[in-house]
């Protein structure tokens, strides 16, 4: 380099501006890395959306009971104890996997099923085949109740506190691991 | 043994790439010409290895060798030959290999073409290209090996996603990859230049063809992808602001800026550090795109089966391939001296505005794409950043750019002349006003934004015309033909590219403002009116394709009783994959496309038909084609004057 | 686009399980985006609906608005939007209602809130900040370029030309370029020494050799040189054979199923027929028939454990491999009464595995392993599963323990099986055990087990040999000697085994000369040897020692008289 250009070099602009791209990149990479490792460790699941119902009272939309279609399912009847409300359907393949874990849960907690957009006959056949862990089953034929709860896919489960507020939403099937790591802690908190 | 030969060739290429990454740089540091010279043959061996590997993989697909795991998981014996071939890169492993093929091929081309280049720059460029190749070859071999084998081999494969069984797959990824990977050459040149501590006009002239080539390929690749989505996804949209689309748009914007700024370096020797930065960023953005597509971090319509574990490897490559050059830039960048200054009314200033706006647009897209992820990491809240955000932020920036585009070309280097500017300004304003008034008079109920768009397009068109007139006036030749002939090819290229923008905008606006649509439940015999045409639903029939069965609707398109065309949209059931696709029927015309999609239904309740008339929609892709043609013309024009480099190169 | 509600990564199946096959074989029919029925009659409302739809994200899709999406949820939301429009709600009311249900994630246009300030301000900040940076750079450039000002002036002349032809990018100011032109790099001079010197060839050779060696080494690690190409064209014969075999098998299975069905019709009271039908149905993948047949068999056998286990398996297979709750109930009831029922144990292990309770799965399966013989047909599968579960749960498995072959439970289970099943099961157990005992003849428990297995199989000679080996293995064990002798006598083999038996008797007599059952046996063998006097003497002695109310006395007297 010539003498002159070296002089110029010393005087050229705020060096900070030359570091900006690196800083910007590192911030971006940091977010990406955080998200990536959270995904890998299982703590981040892009398919899980936070529910707007958290800490709010569970919507009280009465739906008919599966048994005879005469009675009405009212969550208020179960007030005073923590509940698990599980939206399921016979056409939903992942729902098949839930019964064992829900049956285990049902030994200590009331588990309510909501048959989401399902024909009652299909629901009954489904329960016969895969097991019926529910204390009561509501029929949400047209998905109105699901809409009120903000259900965006089945299976979806909600933990309701003794006071009727929603404590947790889990989208996706409940297996033993989800039961132990997600649902049970929420129910313990509720008690 | 062809599969194993390919595997060995890939390994050989990887080992050679390590050699290319290290030895020539040692040669440069030690001043050892022999070590430096090794870069050329080693690059060729590396390229040869990768090409053999790729050919072997294609062969495995063509012959349906299901002992290769990749063939089993992504092919099927009943597939037509073309999709067996294109299926090679219709998956993560194969497309990565295609990416590498292009990466090393560019390096090989440099070994042939860069004879006049200084050996140090050339050696360093090849070495950097070798390092990038080594990283991707390692990625391929150790996490995504395309040559993994199965024994015993299954008797048939799982088939290819039917959406990918389309000519689009044969064209779109290779073109797009040439664009993405072509940027690696600009990147390698930039890093080599930073290592040299020297970026000058000659550097700009060496790197410019690579940038132009990459930009042309990127333009065509994106246009092909948009066109593919338009006819395949079945709802007639052509741009969705999807993360993967944004991932291709960002490098395109950066490269568009780069192609302009590098011309300033070539002409005036200023904007050096900025240009180097852009060259690094353009390739970095294409790497980020790769990361998005393959890591599954952001949800997208276009992603490959995603695998976060793979994402970790790519993140490593990213940190290495972007972080180190940016650090190098922070360190060496300030030492790059400019050869002068620029004035507020000058070509340089115009191009500065261009770069400023394009960069701002790039950053806006980047933020819009990654913001939801960042917010989720910080607060856990989940939001969506969709088209409305980009319409509100990106579009105004591009609008200003379009307005400025009318003025840039007419300004001269160093100090612009006012007469030219005045001519352009008046023409642009007159054209814009005329267009807006015409729009008001001709179309009822047109929106304000629509009017603004029309005005803007006319403004740019008027500006380009005025520039043409201005330049022809200023030549010393007499007669229209002679004056026209005196215009240099690169100028034609620029006009062509800028006109491409006008055409593109016309297409986007025409489709956006005047599209008409009919969604009906129809039975055979029904007639639907759409945009002055009559569409008769003639009936529905089942057809047998090579590896699928269809249910095809037959629609007769008539205007004033005259049969224009029969549209046959269909739903296909691919028997091997047991998946269905929707194939739109399109009658493309310059004036607009007639677009029909068959929905659900049966003979009793009728079928859902979705019919569109999309005025000028094909101009969107025609505009992109014109832009790429412009880049091509400019590159040819410059290639015809190579002696300039020798002049610059000669020591005083 | 598949209208999948949520594709969950639920692993229903072990990588290698008894249950093979896809779970969701269904074909998805494309529900198209908006349909005619959904649209509103009022064009104004409908166009508002379309505009609103474009603002709302289909939550379960990948970046699609509900207007574009085929998903069920998108359709519901479109209906909801239109339903609310019909009630006269304003656009913003509708957006707010939906936002209240699904949150901000639903909105493609991110609403301004504390979380999105940065997002919305970013474009402005970029423009202003960028402009600031450009200005700052120009200011420093101007001061920095002051020294170059003179040169700028001197170039004024050449500017004219570049204004003429602004596109002549490189034409002007050549001197400036040459100032910083490519000269020497940091190291050696450019473009010098391109000849192939002696060092040059050496480098090429060394580099080439190194690359080849390293590549070969890496290839040996990664490659499969042993596998040739297998293009489909060369595999026609293989494909035809496979297709033929498959057809044949399908025919055979169908025929077997039809036959089995006919048998249950002809002779519905035979349990074996129903079990055979279940087996044929299982082979032919007809779960429903299998379940029906097993249910019938269960009723007929009065809750036989094996049948119950088979039913549990059938129910699980019908559920795509998942051990369903009804199946679990059956398994639990089987294991409560017969804790070693192998099928139930296998299924219980699988259930634990599906619950991701890998430690439990491993322990159950290892128990199954200990109650099975080495070459039981399920052994390799079981070992794979144990390895899988151990890997999934990060469990260290202790070295394989020795397995003592068929035990009480196996044999009890076998006794309740149909004849063929039992035979197959025990034959399998037995041949493995026999081999093992050949190597390890001191395993007395093994010999006993083998002997009992042979008895069940109806092979008394082999049973006798096995028990003799058992007695030889523990010569000091009086009980074993006596048991063996008793077995020989009761199966009527005394004459045949007279030599080894006498050895046993000698041994036993030394140990317990006055043992009553031994006295009887000694007499019996004396009689067989033709030593009638000796026999009489022994039996008389026995007669004297037997309590007066013993039920054997009459028999013994008769035997003595017969001498």
Tab-separated table of N, CA, C and O in Angstrom, chain C residues 176-266:
chain	number	residue	atom	x	y	z
C	176	UNK	N	-6.023	6.153	-12.472
C	176	UNK	CA	-6.439	5.922	-11.100
C	176	UNK	C	-6.454	4.432	-10.787
C	176	UNK	O	-6.028	3.986	-9.740
C	177	UNK	N	-6.957	3.702	-11.762
C	177	UNK	CA	-7.036	2.266	-11.548
C	177	UNK	C	-5.645	1.672	-11.432
C	177	UNK	O	-5.406	0.815	-10.583
C	178	UNK	N	-4.776	2.137	-12.260
C	178	UNK	CA	-3.470	1.505	-12.266
C	178	UNK	C	-2.756	1.762	-10.950
C	178	UNK	O	-1.908	0.992	-10.542
C	179	UNK	N	-3.172	2.839	-10.275
C	179	UNK	CA	-2.552	3.145	-8.994
C	179	UNK	C	-2.732	1.974	-8.027
C	179	UNK	O	-1.871	1.640	-7.238
C	180	UNK	N	-3.913	1.392	-8.113
C	180	UNK	CA	-4.165	0.311	-7.174
C	180	UNK	C	-4.345	-1.011	-7.919
C	180	UNK	O	-5.000	-1.899	-7.461
C	181	UNK	N	-3.761	-1.064	-9.087
C	181	UNK	CA	-3.955	-2.256	-9.920
C	181	UNK	C	-3.362	-3.493	-9.291
C	181	UNK	O	-2.660	-3.424	-8.288
C	182	UNK	N	-3.672	-4.599	-9.914
C	182	UNK	CA	-3.154	-5.848	-9.367
C	182	UNK	C	-1.673	-5.916	-9.597
C	182	UNK	O	-1.200	-6.024	-10.707
C	183	UNK	N	-0.953	-5.851	-8.584
C	183	UNK	CA	0.479	-6.038	-8.739
C	183	UNK	C	0.840	-7.303	-8.039
C	183	UNK	O	0.098	-8.281	-8.081
C	184	UNK	N	1.926	-7.242	-7.340
C	184	UNK	CA	2.333	-8.410	-6.591
C	184	UNK	C	1.348	-8.635	-5.457
C	184	UNK	O	0.787	-7.716	-4.908
C	185	UNK	N	1.138	-9.869	-5.117
C	185	UNK	CA	0.334	-10.183	-3.942
C	185	UNK	C	1.193	-10.008	-2.715
C	185	UNK	O	2.274	-9.431	-2.773
C	186	UNK	N	0.719	-10.529	-1.638
C	186	UNK	CA	1.490	-10.371	-0.416
C	186	UNK	C	2.754	-11.209	-0.467
C	186	UNK	O	3.750	-10.888	0.156
C	187	UNK	N	2.702	-12.270	-1.209
C	187	UNK	CA	3.846	-13.160	-1.218
C	187	UNK	C	4.721	-12.941	-2.437
C	187	UNK	O	5.185	-11.841	-2.687
C	188	UNK	N	4.876	-13.974	-3.199
C	188	UNK	CA	5.777	-13.915	-4.343
C	188	UNK	C	5.174	-13.050	-5.425
C	188	UNK	O	4.000	-12.715	-5.400
C	189	UNK	N	5.958	-12.731	-6.395
C	189	UNK	CA	5.479	-11.951	-7.516
C	189	UNK	C	4.459	-12.742	-8.293
C	189	UNK	O	4.460	-13.966	-8.284
C	190	UNK	N	3.534	-12.038	-8.925
C	190	UNK	CA	2.487	-12.746	-9.629
C	190	UNK	C	3.023	-13.311	-10.925
C	190	UNK	O	3.943	-12.781	-11.526
C	191	UNK	N	2.415	-14.356	-11.331
C	191	UNK	CA	2.643	-14.910	-12.659
C	191	UNK	C	4.059	-15.353	-12.925
C	191	UNK	O	4.495	-15.366	-14.058
C	192	UNK	N	4.786	-15.677	-11.893
C	192	UNK	CA	6.141	-16.124	-12.147
C	192	UNK	C	6.262	-17.587	-11.765
C	192	UNK	O	5.564	-18.080	-10.892
C	193	UNK	N	7.146	-18.279	-12.416
C	193	UNK	CA	7.481	-19.648	-12.024
C	193	UNK	C	6.372	-20.636	-12.242
C	193	UNK	O	6.025	-21.371	-11.341
C	194	UNK	N	5.811	-20.652	-13.442
C	194	UNK	CA	4.744	-21.615	-13.705
C	194	UNK	C	5.256	-22.925	-14.274
C	194	UNK	O	4.495	-23.819	-14.552
C	195	UNK	N	6.552	-23.012	-14.502
C	195	UNK	CA	7.078	-24.229	-15.116
C	195	UNK	C	7.017	-25.390	-14.150
C	195	UNK	O	6.878	-25.215	-12.945
C	196	UNK	N	7.092	-26.575	-14.691
C	196	UNK	CA	7.093	-27.753	-13.838
C	196	UNK	C	8.507	-27.995	-13.350
C	196	UNK	O	9.290	-28.693	-13.970
C	197	UNK	N	8.830	-27.409	-12.263
C	197	UNK	CA	10.161	-27.624	-11.706
C	197	UNK	C	10.218	-28.991	-11.067
C	197	UNK	O	9.231	-29.723	-11.029
C	198	UNK	N	11.336	-29.315	-10.516
C	198	UNK	CA	11.470	-30.640	-9.908
C	198	UNK	C	10.583	-30.736	-8.668
C	198	UNK	O	9.906	-31.739	-8.452
C	199	UNK	N	10.534	-29.634	-7.897
C	199	UNK	CA	9.704	-29.627	-6.701
C	199	UNK	C	8.232	-29.757	-7.036
C	199	UNK	O	7.462	-30.341	-6.301
C	200	UNK	N	7.895	-29.247	-8.172
C	200	UNK	CA	6.515	-29.245	-8.612
C	200	UNK	C	5.966	-30.656	-8.781
C	200	UNK	O	4.934	-31.012	-8.240
C	201	UNK	N	6.715	-31.457	-9.506
C	201	UNK	CA	6.291	-32.835	-9.744
C	201	UNK	C	6.180	-33.597	-8.444
C	201	UNK	O	5.225	-34.351	-8.236
C	202	UNK	N	7.078	-33.309	-7.555
C	202	UNK	CA	7.080	-33.991	-6.270
C	202	UNK	C	5.790	-33.675	-5.493
C	202	UNK	O	5.118	-34.553	-4.966
C	203	UNK	N	5.440	-32.387	-5.511
C	203	UNK	CA	4.220	-31.975	-4.796
C	203	UNK	C	2.996	-32.663	-5.373
C	203	UNK	O	2.140	-33.176	-4.663
C	204	UNK	N	2.951	-32.709	-6.705
C	204	UNK	CA	1.816	-33.356	-7.340
C	204	UNK	C	1.722	-34.805	-6.929
C	204	UNK	O	0.648	-35.316	-6.611
C	205	UNK	N	2.882	-35.453	-6.951
C	205	UNK	CA	2.891	-36.872	-6.635
C	205	UNK	C	2.447	-37.096	-5.192
C	205	UNK	O	1.566	-37.902	-4.899
C	206	UNK	N	3.071	-36.296	-4.312
C	206	UNK	CA	2.758	-36.464	-2.888
C	206	UNK	C	1.290	-36.162	-2.631
C	206	UNK	O	0.573	-36.916	-1.956
C	207	UNK	N	0.814	-35.047	-3.206
C	207	UNK	CA	-0.580	-34.661	-3.010
C	207	UNK	C	-1.518	-35.728	-3.522
C	207	UNK	O	-2.454	-36.143	-2.836
C	208	UNK	N	-1.231	-36.204	-4.724
C	208	UNK	CA	-2.101	-37.213	-5.324
C	208	UNK	C	-2.142	-38.475	-4.490
C	208	UNK	O	-3.209	-39.023	-4.196
C	209	UNK	N	-0.970	-38.913	-4.041
C	209	UNK	CA	-0.900	-40.146	-3.251
C	209	UNK	C	-1.668	-39.965	-1.944
C	209	UNK	O	-2.449	-40.829	-1.521
C	210	UNK	N	-1.453	-38.830	-1.328
C	210	UNK	CA	-2.118	-38.553	-0.048
C	210	UNK	C	-3.632	-38.570	-0.211
C	210	UNK	O	-4.366	-39.207	0.564
C	211	UNK	N	-4.092	-37.889	-1.252
C	211	UNK	CA	-5.532	-37.808	-1.483
C	211	UNK	C	-6.114	-39.187	-1.721
C	211	UNK	O	-7.123	-39.571	-1.138
C	212	UNK	N	-5.406	-39.974	-2.568
C	212	UNK	CA	-5.916	-41.309	-2.875
C	212	UNK	C	-5.964	-42.170	-1.618
C	212	UNK	O	-6.961	-42.855	-1.353
C	213	UNK	N	-4.899	-42.104	-0.847
C	213	UNK	CA	-4.836	-42.947	0.349
C	213	UNK	C	-5.941	-42.549	1.324
C	213	UNK	O	-6.678	-43.394	1.851
C	214	UNK	N	-6.068	-41.249	1.542
C	214	UNK	CA	-7.092	-40.795	2.495
C	214	UNK	C	-8.487	-41.150	1.994
C	214	UNK	O	-9.349	-41.582	2.768
C	215	UNK	N	-8.697	-41.001	0.684
C	215	UNK	CA	-10.019	-41.321	0.139
C	215	UNK	C	-10.329	-42.793	0.317
C	215	UNK	O	-11.438	-43.165	0.707
C	216	UNK	N	-9.335	-43.618	0.022
C	216	UNK	CA	-9.562	-45.057	0.168
C	216	UNK	C	-9.895	-45.401	1.612
C	216	UNK	O	-10.823	-46.160	1.891
C	217	UNK	N	-9.135	-44.802	2.510
C	217	UNK	CA	-9.374	-45.078	3.923
C	217	UNK	C	-10.783	-44.701	4.321
C	217	UNK	O	-11.517	-45.478	4.945
C	218	UNK	N	-11.191	-43.498	3.917
C	218	UNK	CA	-12.521	-43.015	4.267
C	218	UNK	C	-13.580	-43.892	3.620
C	218	UNK	O	-14.609	-44.214	4.216
C	219	UNK	N	-13.285	-44.298	2.373
C	219	UNK	CA	-14.261	-45.121	1.672
C	219	UNK	C	-14.446	-46.453	2.391
C	219	UNK	O	-15.560	-46.956	2.505
C	220	UNK	N	-13.336	-46.989	2.868
C	220	UNK	CA	-13.460	-48.280	3.555
C	220	UNK	C	-14.329	-48.136	4.797
C	220	UNK	O	-15.017	-49.071	5.204
C	221	UNK	N	-14.302	-46.945	5.387
C	221	UNK	CA	-15.160	-46.724	6.550
C	221	UNK	C	-16.623	-46.548	6.160
C	221	UNK	O	-17.526	-47.035	6.825
C	222	UNK	N	-16.850	-45.805	5.076
C	222	UNK	CA	-18.230	-45.427	4.738
C	222	UNK	C	-18.859	-46.331	3.688
C	222	UNK	O	-20.068	-46.514	3.667
C	223	UNK	N	-18.060	-46.848	2.773
C	223	UNK	CA	-18.601	-47.480	1.574
C	223	UNK	C	-19.051	-48.910	1.804
C	223	UNK	O	-18.809	-49.508	2.852
C	224	UNK	N	-19.707	-49.453	0.827
C	224	UNK	CA	-20.147	-50.845	0.861
C	224	UNK	C	-19.646	-51.514	-0.409
C	224	UNK	O	-20.405	-51.819	-1.318
C	225	UNK	N	-18.318	-51.724	-0.458
C	225	UNK	CA	-17.719	-52.273	-1.671
C	225	UNK	C	-18.289	-53.653	-1.981
C	225	UNK	O	-18.237	-54.120	-3.109
C	226	UNK	N	-18.853	-54.291	-0.952
C	226	UNK	CA	-19.355	-55.645	-1.167
C	226	UNK	C	-20.669	-55.666	-1.926
C	226	UNK	O	-21.095	-56.711	-2.415
C	227	UNK	N	-21.333	-54.531	-2.013
C	227	UNK	CA	-22.653	-54.508	-2.646
C	227	UNK	C	-22.526	-54.077	-4.097
C	227	UNK	O	-22.070	-52.974	-4.383
C	228	UNK	N	-22.955	-54.933	-4.997
C	228	UNK	CA	-22.967	-54.558	-6.398
C	228	UNK	C	-24.196	-53.727	-6.717
C	228	UNK	O	-25.067	-53.545	-5.875
C	229	UNK	N	-24.245	-53.206	-7.938
C	229	UNK	CA	-25.455	-52.507	-8.367
C	229	UNK	C	-26.589	-53.509	-8.518
C	229	UNK	O	-26.358	-54.673	-8.830
C	230	UNK	N	-27.767	-53.032	-8.293
C	230	UNK	CA	-28.916	-53.910	-8.519
C	230	UNK	C	-29.991	-53.192	-9.298
C	230	UNK	O	-31.084	-52.962	-8.795
C	231	UNK	N	-29.675	-52.785	-10.543
C	231	UNK	CA	-30.702	-52.099	-11.332
C	231	UNK	C	-31.895	-53.016	-11.532
C	231	UNK	O	-31.745	-54.238	-11.615
C	232	UNK	N	-33.041	-52.392	-11.594
C	232	UNK	CA	-34.284	-53.158	-11.620
C	232	UNK	C	-34.331	-54.096	-12.822
C	232	UNK	O	-34.853	-55.209	-12.738
C	233	UNK	N	-33.757	-53.637	-13.946
C	233	UNK	CA	-33.830	-54.435	-15.169
C	233	UNK	C	-33.201	-55.814	-14.968
C	233	UNK	O	-33.594	-56.787	-15.601
C	234	UNK	N	-32.205	-55.883	-14.064
C	234	UNK	CA	-31.535	-57.171	-13.863
C	234	UNK	C	-32.236	-58.019	-12.818
C	234	UNK	O	-31.740	-59.079	-12.454
C	235	UNK	N	-33.331	-57.528	-12.314
C	235	UNK	CA	-33.949	-58.256	-11.207
C	235	UNK	C	-35.313	-58.812	-11.588
C	235	UNK	O	-36.117	-59.110	-10.731
C	236	UNK	N	-35.544	-58.933	-12.912
C	236	UNK	CA	-36.857	-59.398	-13.347
C	236	UNK	C	-37.208	-60.743	-12.722
C	236	UNK	O	-38.310	-60.941	-12.225
C	237	UNK	N	-36.216	-61.663	-12.773
C	237	UNK	CA	-36.485	-63.010	-12.259
C	237	UNK	C	-36.878	-62.932	-10.784
C	237	UNK	O	-37.870	-63.526	-10.347
C	238	UNK	N	-36.101	-62.137	-10.054
C	238	UNK	CA	-36.350	-61.997	-8.615
C	238	UNK	C	-37.746	-61.430	-8.360
C	238	UNK	O	-38.492	-61.908	-7.509
C	239	UNK	N	-38.087	-60.420	-9.193
C	239	UNK	CA	-39.387	-59.773	-9.004
C	239	UNK	C	-40.511	-60.747	-9.313
C	239	UNK	O	-41.494	-60.841	-8.574
C	240	UNK	N	-40.322	-61.509	-10.429
C	240	UNK	CA	-41.366	-62.458	-10.786
C	240	UNK	C	-41.557	-63.513	-9.708
C	240	UNK	O	-42.671	-63.853	-9.334
C	241	UNK	N	-40.410	-64.009	-9.239
C	241	UNK	CA	-40.495	-65.029	-8.193
C	241	UNK	C	-41.231	-64.475	-6.986
C	241	UNK	O	-42.130	-65.128	-6.431
C	242	UNK	N	-40.850	-63.251	-6.610
C	242	UNK	CA	-41.468	-62.661	-5.429
C	242	UNK	C	-42.959	-62.475	-5.645
C	242	UNK	O	-43.776	-62.780	-4.774
C	243	UNK	N	-43.308	-62.001	-6.868
C	243	UNK	CA	-44.722	-61.767	-7.152
C	243	UNK	C	-45.483	-63.079	-7.123
C	243	UNK	O	-46.580	-63.173	-6.557
C	244	UNK	N	-44.837	-64.110	-7.729
C	244	UNK	CA	-45.498	-65.410	-7.776
C	244	UNK	C	-45.693	-65.927	-6.354
C	244	UNK	O	-46.776	-66.395	-5.980
C	245	UNK	N	-44.610	-65.829	-5.592
C	245	UNK	CA	-44.681	-66.331	-4.222
C	245	UNK	C	-45.768	-65.603	-3.457
C	245	UNK	O	-46.534	-66.200	-2.700
C	246	UNK	N	-45.846	-64.291	-3.714
C	246	UNK	CA	-46.832	-63.501	-2.991
C	246	UNK	C	-48.248	-63.936	-3.381
C	246	UNK	O	-49.106	-64.138	-2.526
C	247	UNK	N	-48.434	-64.124	-4.689
C	247	UNK	CA	-49.753	-64.568	-5.149
C	247	UNK	C	-50.115	-65.919	-4.555
C	247	UNK	O	-51.221	-66.119	-4.070
C	248	UNK	N	-49.085	-66.777	-4.618
C	248	UNK	CA	-49.320	-68.122	-4.135
C	248	UNK	C	-49.695	-68.091	-2.661
C	248	UNK	O	-50.655	-68.722	-2.225
C	249	UNK	N	-48.924	-67.291	-1.953
C	249	UNK	CA	-49.157	-67.215	-0.519
C	249	UNK	C	-50.551	-66.675	-0.245
C	249	UNK	O	-51.275	-67.190	0.600
C	250	UNK	N	-50.904	-65.629	-1.016
C	250	UNK	CA	-52.218	-65.035	-0.814
C	250	UNK	C	-53.296	-66.079	-1.065
C	250	UNK	O	-54.254	-66.200	-0.295
C	251	UNK	N	-53.111	-66.877	-2.140
C	251	UNK	CA	-54.098	-67.909	-2.447
C	251	UNK	C	-54.170	-68.942	-1.342
C	251	UNK	O	-55.250	-69.341	-0.890
C	252	UNK	N	-52.976	-69.371	-0.928
C	252	UNK	CA	-52.935	-70.392	0.126
C	252	UNK	C	-53.639	-69.888	1.370
C	252	UNK	O	-54.439	-70.603	1.987
C	253	UNK	N	-53.321	-68.642	1.712
C	253	UNK	CA	-53.900	-68.092	2.934
C	253	UNK	C	-55.412	-67.993	2.811
C	253	UNK	O	-56.150	-68.341	3.731
C	254	UNK	N	-55.851	-67.531	1.644
C	254	UNK	CA	-57.291	-67.386	1.448
C	254	UNK	C	-57.961	-68.757	1.532
C	254	UNK	O	-59.017	-68.920	2.162
C	255	UNK	N	-57.323	-69.746	0.895
C	255	UNK	CA	-57.892	-71.087	0.917
C	255	UNK	C	-57.948	-71.617	2.344
C	255	UNK	O	-58.959	-72.187	2.781
C	256	UNK	N	-56.846	-71.401	3.069
C	256	UNK	CA	-56.791	-71.896	4.443
C	256	UNK	C	-57.876	-71.240	5.282
C	256	UNK	O	-58.548	-71.892	6.095
C	257	UNK	N	-58.059	-69.940	5.041
C	257	UNK	CA	-59.067	-69.216	5.798
C	257	UNK	C	-60.456	-69.769	5.495
C	257	UNK	O	-61.259	-70.015	6.400
C	258	UNK	N	-60.713	-70.000	4.200
C	258	UNK	CA	-62.028	-70.521	3.815
C	258	UNK	C	-62.260	-71.891	4.439
C	258	UNK	O	-63.355	-72.189	4.949
C	259	UNK	N	-61.207	-72.709	4.406
C	259	UNK	CA	-61.320	-74.052	4.966
C	259	UNK	C	-61.631	-73.982	6.462
C	259	UNK	O	-62.516	-74.654	6.963
C	260	UNK	N	-60.868	-73.113	7.116
C	260	UNK	CA	-61.039	-73.004	8.567
C	260	UNK	C	-62.443	-72.523	8.901
C	260	UNK	O	-63.068	-72.997	9.851
C	261	UNK	N	-62.945	-71.604	8.084
C	261	UNK	CA	-64.295	-71.112	8.323
C	261	UNK	C	-65.292	-72.252	8.199
C	261	UNK	O	-66.196	-72.414	9.025
C	262	UNK	N	-65.099	-73.050	7.131
C	262	UNK	CA	-66.011	-74.152	6.887
C	262	UNK	C	-65.999	-75.112	8.076
C	262	UNK	O	-67.042	-75.591	8.519
C	263	UNK	N	-64.815	-75.350	8.610
C	263	UNK	CA	-64.709	-76.287	9.732
C	263	UNK	C	-65.474	-75.793	10.950
C	263	UNK	O	-66.109	-76.575	11.649
C	264	UNK	N	-65.404	-74.474	11.182
C	264	UNK	CA	-66.146	-73.969	12.340
C	264	UNK	C	-67.640	-74.088	12.110
C	264	UNK	O	-68.407	-74.222	13.052
C	265	UNK	N	-68.035	-74.058	10.832
C	265	UNK	CA	-69.465	-74.225	10.554
C	265	UNK	C	-69.862	-75.685	10.727
C	265	UNK	O	-70.880	-76.009	11.342
C	266	UNK	N	-68.966	-76.565	10.210
C	266	UNK	CA	-69.284	-77.988	10.305
C	266	UNK	C	-69.308	-78.470	11.749
C	266	UNK	O	-70.124	-79.291	12.127
